[in-house]
Amino acid sequence: MKLFEQPQRDARHMLVLAMMAGGFSTVELITNNLIPITTRHFTDSALIISIILASNRLFGFVVQPYVCWKSDQVRTKYGRRRPFFLVGLPLTIGFLLAIGLLPRLIEGDARHTLPALILVFIINIAMQAVVDVNWGSLEPLYADTFNQEQLGRAGSFRQIAAQSANFVMVTWVIGWAEIDEIFPYLFAATCVAVSFALMVFVIRERPLEDPPQQERYQPLAHLQLIFRSRDHLKLAFVCGANLAIPAALFLFTPLYVTDTLGLSTAELGLAQVAGPLLTVCLALPLGWTIDYFGPKWVMATGFLLSAIAFTGLCFWAHDFWSLFACLTVFGVAQIVALMPMSAMVFQYADRHERGKLFGIIQFSRAFGAFAISLLLGMAVQWTDSYAPTPFRAQDIKRVSTLADEVADPASPAHAWVADQLTPRTRERLADPDRAEGARQAIADELNRLVFGPAVYDDQRFVDISLSPQSQKLITEAPADGDRLAVLNRSLISDLFPDAVSRKNNYIFPYYLGLVLALVAMVVALSTRRGRFARTLSDSDAPSAA
């Protein structure tokens, strides 16, 4: 008898499902760490970046709830949850590689065009749609496979597999982007291929009775499940926080690390390396704790740790080691808050409503993350950064536009900046064939002005439209130091708005994350035990298995 044809589900089944889930969970790490950087090649707008990344959450409340509901209804020879993986996993591989290849296929000034941006958007949302086909089937598959009092330990196996893959990625694979940005995408695609192979050749579902009576899919009507009881409403909030809090952290962290702190993508990966290691060590004790005592205290502890991590990012992080400490705490916090989710949700559902309830919960949590991403994108776009950061090569948006403005200055201020450039740089700008490769040289030249004497002069900038940030700093009249560097960069951005990028305030999302984590902790502690809750410490709860 094959492993998944056996009626009793044990640690071997937990291990195989964990390997399958861990394989395609690598896409999440790519989404959090590489896609913001890849998207930054095509736009410097924090709002547009957030819209593209928020689209990753859009299908969380469009596709996932439908897949959860539909998988309750279908019966095929392949199972009821498994067919969705058989379609979603191979499509995930294709779209993942397509995103990784975009910077190779579109180069130079062509990246900062509307058609390029539309292509980035379409491929990104297509990938997320098929990824959510996988995620929408996963939790109901676990609930079908294991009894309620096994879900904590099954979740611990899953986290060990996922965090082991994440450890490899943050230790080595993310750093491969310094060599070529496509390499992390190739690694993740390979991991998803392993998940697909396990689903095709190893994993089978338990035989089930006939499906429940068919009903139309009505997501808004199904939302009544949340609002008809206080328990479901609290459940929706804490589960939503479990997705919105990581969204608040990871939305702009890759850009915060590489742009504001000036660290490399390799250091971005290494700063997260301790989280997966500690998670692997804590997973089994946490799983046992959830199965024995119930989920709410564990989840509340995770939210508290998230609040501590956000506090450090808001008020302390300034270099690699301080970033390492904050992301380590958050890495542990994320798993401590997330592992109890299956047990927390399914204590309120019998076997016929598992997919429906989780689908509606997923609708609310994905919508929350979607809204948070858009809100933070607007806030970052409209909030000035006062960090004294230099220009990076990617901040030179359009070399051709800058070359035209240097060759034919529109004002004394433009002429003054052009005069500060070395003859070699001006010659490269004048030659279209050489200008495209001069981004780093141009950034270095502009940084001499940023960190040099004051750029501002009343006569020089007499006819220039200045940003509110520049106007504010001019009234302060900084003579030197960080404030002068911020003013100089702001003035250069005012002079060349179509050619160079302004500095976005990537730290702002951490303040909102701090508040959300504290509120979620309080709500988690106020939840009540569900009707179908069952722990190892009792035996009187009705079984939903």
PDB file of N, CA and C in Angstrom, residues 60-62 65 69 215-230 232-233 236 356-368:
ATOM      1  N   GLY A  60      -5.315  37.177  -3.702  1.00  0.00           N
ATOM      2  CA  GLY A  60      -5.551  36.504  -2.439  1.00  0.00           C
ATOM      3  C   GLY A  60      -6.995  36.587  -2.009  1.00  0.00           C
ATOM      4  N   PHE A  61      -7.681  37.671  -2.372  1.00  0.00           N
ATOM      5  CA  PHE A  61      -9.099  37.745  -2.004  1.00  0.00           C
ATOM      6  C   PHE A  61     -10.018  37.575  -3.208  1.00  0.00           C
ATOM      7  N   VAL A  62      -9.437  37.247  -4.379  1.00  0.00           N
ATOM      8  CA  VAL A  62     -10.249  36.922  -5.550  1.00  0.00           C
ATOM      9  C   VAL A  62     -10.152  35.431  -5.866  1.00  0.00           C
ATOM     10  N   PRO A  65     -10.244  32.534  -2.179  1.00  0.00           N
ATOM     11  CA  PRO A  65     -11.543  32.137  -1.636  1.00  0.00           C
ATOM     12  C   PRO A  65     -12.337  31.248  -2.588  1.00  0.00           C
ATOM     13  N   TRP A  69     -13.518  27.420  -1.798  1.00  0.00           N
ATOM     14  CA  TRP A  69     -14.941  27.031  -1.903  1.00  0.00           C
ATOM     15  C   TRP A  69     -15.135  25.941  -2.942  1.00  0.00           C
ATOM     16  N   GLU A 215     -23.980  24.700  -4.462  1.00  0.00           N
ATOM     17  CA  GLU A 215     -24.515  26.046  -4.260  1.00  0.00           C
ATOM     18  C   GLU A 215     -23.704  27.021  -5.095  1.00  0.00           C
ATOM     19  N   ARG A 216     -24.301  28.137  -5.404  1.00  0.00           N
ATOM     20  CA  ARG A 216     -23.602  29.148  -6.192  1.00  0.00           C
ATOM     21  C   ARG A 216     -22.531  29.812  -5.357  1.00  0.00           C
ATOM     22  N   TYR A 217     -21.459  30.229  -6.043  1.00  0.00           N
ATOM     23  CA  TYR A 217     -20.401  30.947  -5.353  1.00  0.00           C
ATOM     24  C   TYR A 217     -20.807  32.409  -5.227  1.00  0.00           C
ATOM     25  N   GLN A 218     -21.025  32.840  -4.012  1.00  0.00           N
ATOM     26  CA  GLN A 218     -21.450  34.213  -3.742  1.00  0.00           C
ATOM     27  C   GLN A 218     -20.563  34.775  -2.625  1.00  0.00           C
ATOM     28  N   PRO A 219     -19.397  35.323  -2.986  1.00  0.00           N
ATOM     29  CA  PRO A 219     -18.446  35.741  -1.956  1.00  0.00           C
ATOM     30  C   PRO A 219     -18.993  36.784  -1.000  1.00  0.00           C
ATOM     31  N   LEU A 220     -19.790  37.724  -1.510  1.00  0.00           N
ATOM     32  CA  LEU A 220     -20.325  38.743  -0.608  1.00  0.00           C
ATOM     33  C   LEU A 220     -21.335  38.139   0.354  1.00  0.00           C
ATOM     34  N   ALA A 221     -22.154  37.198  -0.172  1.00  0.00           N
ATOM     35  CA  ALA A 221     -23.094  36.521   0.722  1.00  0.00           C
ATOM     36  C   ALA A 221     -22.351  35.655   1.729  1.00  0.00           C
ATOM     37  N   HIS A 222     -21.267  35.018   1.270  1.00  0.00           N
ATOM     38  CA  HIS A 222     -20.498  34.165   2.162  1.00  0.00           C
ATOM     39  C   HIS A 222     -19.822  34.971   3.271  1.00  0.00           C
ATOM     40  N   LEU A 223     -19.596  36.270   3.023  1.00  0.00           N
ATOM     41  CA  LEU A 223     -18.992  37.112   4.062  1.00  0.00           C
ATOM     42  C   LEU A 223     -19.857  37.178   5.315  1.00  0.00           C
ATOM     43  N   GLN A 224     -21.122  36.802   5.175  1.00  0.00           N
ATOM     44  CA  GLN A 224     -21.984  36.763   6.359  1.00  0.00           C
ATOM     45  C   GLN A 224     -21.435  35.806   7.405  1.00  0.00           C
ATOM     46  N   LEU A 225     -20.642  34.804   6.958  1.00  0.00           N
ATOM     47  CA  LEU A 225     -20.003  33.904   7.902  1.00  0.00           C
ATOM     48  C   LEU A 225     -19.149  34.667   8.907  1.00  0.00           C
ATOM     49  N   ILE A 226     -18.513  35.735   8.453  1.00  0.00           N
ATOM     50  CA  ILE A 226     -17.665  36.528   9.339  1.00  0.00           C
ATOM     51  C   ILE A 226     -18.510  37.374  10.278  1.00  0.00           C
ATOM     52  N   PHE A 227     -19.520  38.035   9.723  1.00  0.00           N
ATOM     53  CA  PHE A 227     -20.245  39.029  10.509  1.00  0.00           C
ATOM     54  C   PHE A 227     -21.371  38.440  11.355  1.00  0.00           C
ATOM     55  N   ARG A 228     -21.655  37.156  11.142  1.00  0.00           N
ATOM     56  CA  ARG A 228     -22.750  36.594  11.922  1.00  0.00           C
ATOM     57  C   ARG A 228     -22.319  36.205  13.335  1.00  0.00           C
ATOM     58  N   SER A 229     -21.018  36.247  13.620  1.00  0.00           N
ATOM     59  CA  SER A 229     -20.573  35.954  14.986  1.00  0.00           C
ATOM     60  C   SER A 229     -19.336  36.779  15.312  1.00  0.00           C
ATOM     61  N   ARG A 230     -19.242  37.155  16.561  1.00  0.00           N
ATOM     62  CA  ARG A 230     -18.081  37.920  17.028  1.00  0.00           C
ATOM     63  C   ARG A 230     -16.799  37.089  16.905  1.00  0.00           C
ATOM     64  N   HIS A 232     -16.025  34.856  14.574  1.00  0.00           N
ATOM     65  CA  HIS A 232     -15.544  34.872  13.199  1.00  0.00           C
ATOM     66  C   HIS A 232     -14.946  36.230  12.847  1.00  0.00           C
ATOM     67  N   LEU A 233     -15.510  37.291  13.378  1.00  0.00           N
ATOM     68  CA  LEU A 233     -14.991  38.630  13.092  1.00  0.00           C
ATOM     69  C   LEU A 233     -13.583  38.802  13.669  1.00  0.00           C
ATOM     70  N   ALA A 236     -11.194  36.748  11.603  1.00  0.00           N
ATOM     71  CA  ALA A 236     -10.838  37.405  10.351  1.00  0.00           C
ATOM     72  C   ALA A 236      -9.780  38.479  10.584  1.00  0.00           C
ATOM     73  N   LYS A 356     -15.027  26.644   2.732  1.00  0.00           N
ATOM     74  CA  LYS A 356     -15.783  27.901   2.691  1.00  0.00           C
ATOM     75  C   LYS A 356     -15.288  28.882   3.748  1.00  0.00           C
ATOM     76  N   LEU A 357     -15.139  28.405   5.009  1.00  0.00           N
ATOM     77  CA  LEU A 357     -14.723  29.306   6.079  1.00  0.00           C
ATOM     78  C   LEU A 357     -13.319  29.829   5.822  1.00  0.00           C
ATOM     79  N   PHE A 358     -12.392  28.927   5.455  1.00  0.00           N
ATOM     80  CA  PHE A 358     -11.037  29.405   5.225  1.00  0.00           C
ATOM     81  C   PHE A 358     -10.992  30.340   4.013  1.00  0.00           C
ATOM     82  N   GLY A 359     -11.809  30.056   3.004  1.00  0.00           N
ATOM     83  CA  GLY A 359     -11.850  30.938   1.846  1.00  0.00           C
ATOM     84  C   GLY A 359     -12.286  32.348   2.215  1.00  0.00           C
ATOM     85  N   ILE A 360     -13.310  32.445   3.052  1.00  0.00           N
ATOM     86  CA  ILE A 360     -13.787  33.772   3.453  1.00  0.00           C
ATOM     87  C   ILE A 360     -12.778  34.462   4.360  1.00  0.00           C
ATOM     88  N   ILE A 361     -12.148  33.702   5.250  1.00  0.00           N
ATOM     89  CA  ILE A 361     -11.090  34.273   6.084  1.00  0.00           C
ATOM     90  C   ILE A 361      -9.944  34.760   5.195  1.00  0.00           C
ATOM     91  N   GLN A 362      -9.603  33.957   4.194  1.00  0.00           N
ATOM     92  CA  GLN A 362      -8.538  34.342   3.284  1.00  0.00           C
ATOM     93  C   GLN A 362      -8.924  35.576   2.477  1.00  0.00           C
ATOM     94  N   PHE A 363     -10.187  35.688   2.117  1.00  0.00           N
ATOM     95  CA  PHE A 363     -10.683  36.884   1.433  1.00  0.00           C
ATOM     96  C   PHE A 363     -10.398  38.119   2.281  1.00  0.00           C
ATOM     97  N   SER A 364     -10.751  38.056   3.559  1.00  0.00           N
ATOM     98  CA  SER A 364     -10.596  39.230   4.419  1.00  0.00           C
ATOM     99  C   SER A 364      -9.133  39.544   4.678  1.00  0.00           C
ATOM    100  N   ARG A 365      -8.307  38.505   4.864  1.00  0.00           N
ATOM    101  CA  ARG A 365      -6.896  38.778   5.173  1.00  0.00           C
ATOM    102  C   ARG A 365      -6.154  39.276   3.940  1.00  0.00           C
ATOM    103  N   ALA A 366      -6.476  38.723   2.767  1.00  0.00           N
ATOM    104  CA  ALA A 366      -5.816  39.186   1.550  1.00  0.00           C
ATOM    105  C   ALA A 366      -6.268  40.598   1.185  1.00  0.00           C
ATOM    106  N   PHE A 367      -7.557  40.883   1.389  1.00  0.00           N
ATOM    107  CA  PHE A 367      -8.030  42.243   1.124  1.00  0.00           C
ATOM    108  C   PHE A 367      -7.338  43.235   2.056  1.00  0.00           C
ATOM    109  N   GLY A 368      -7.149  42.837   3.326  1.00  0.00           N
ATOM    110  CA  GLY A 368      -6.457  43.714   4.265  1.00  0.00           C
ATOM    111  C   GLY A 368      -5.034  44.000   3.826  1.00  0.00           C
TER     112      GLY A 368
END
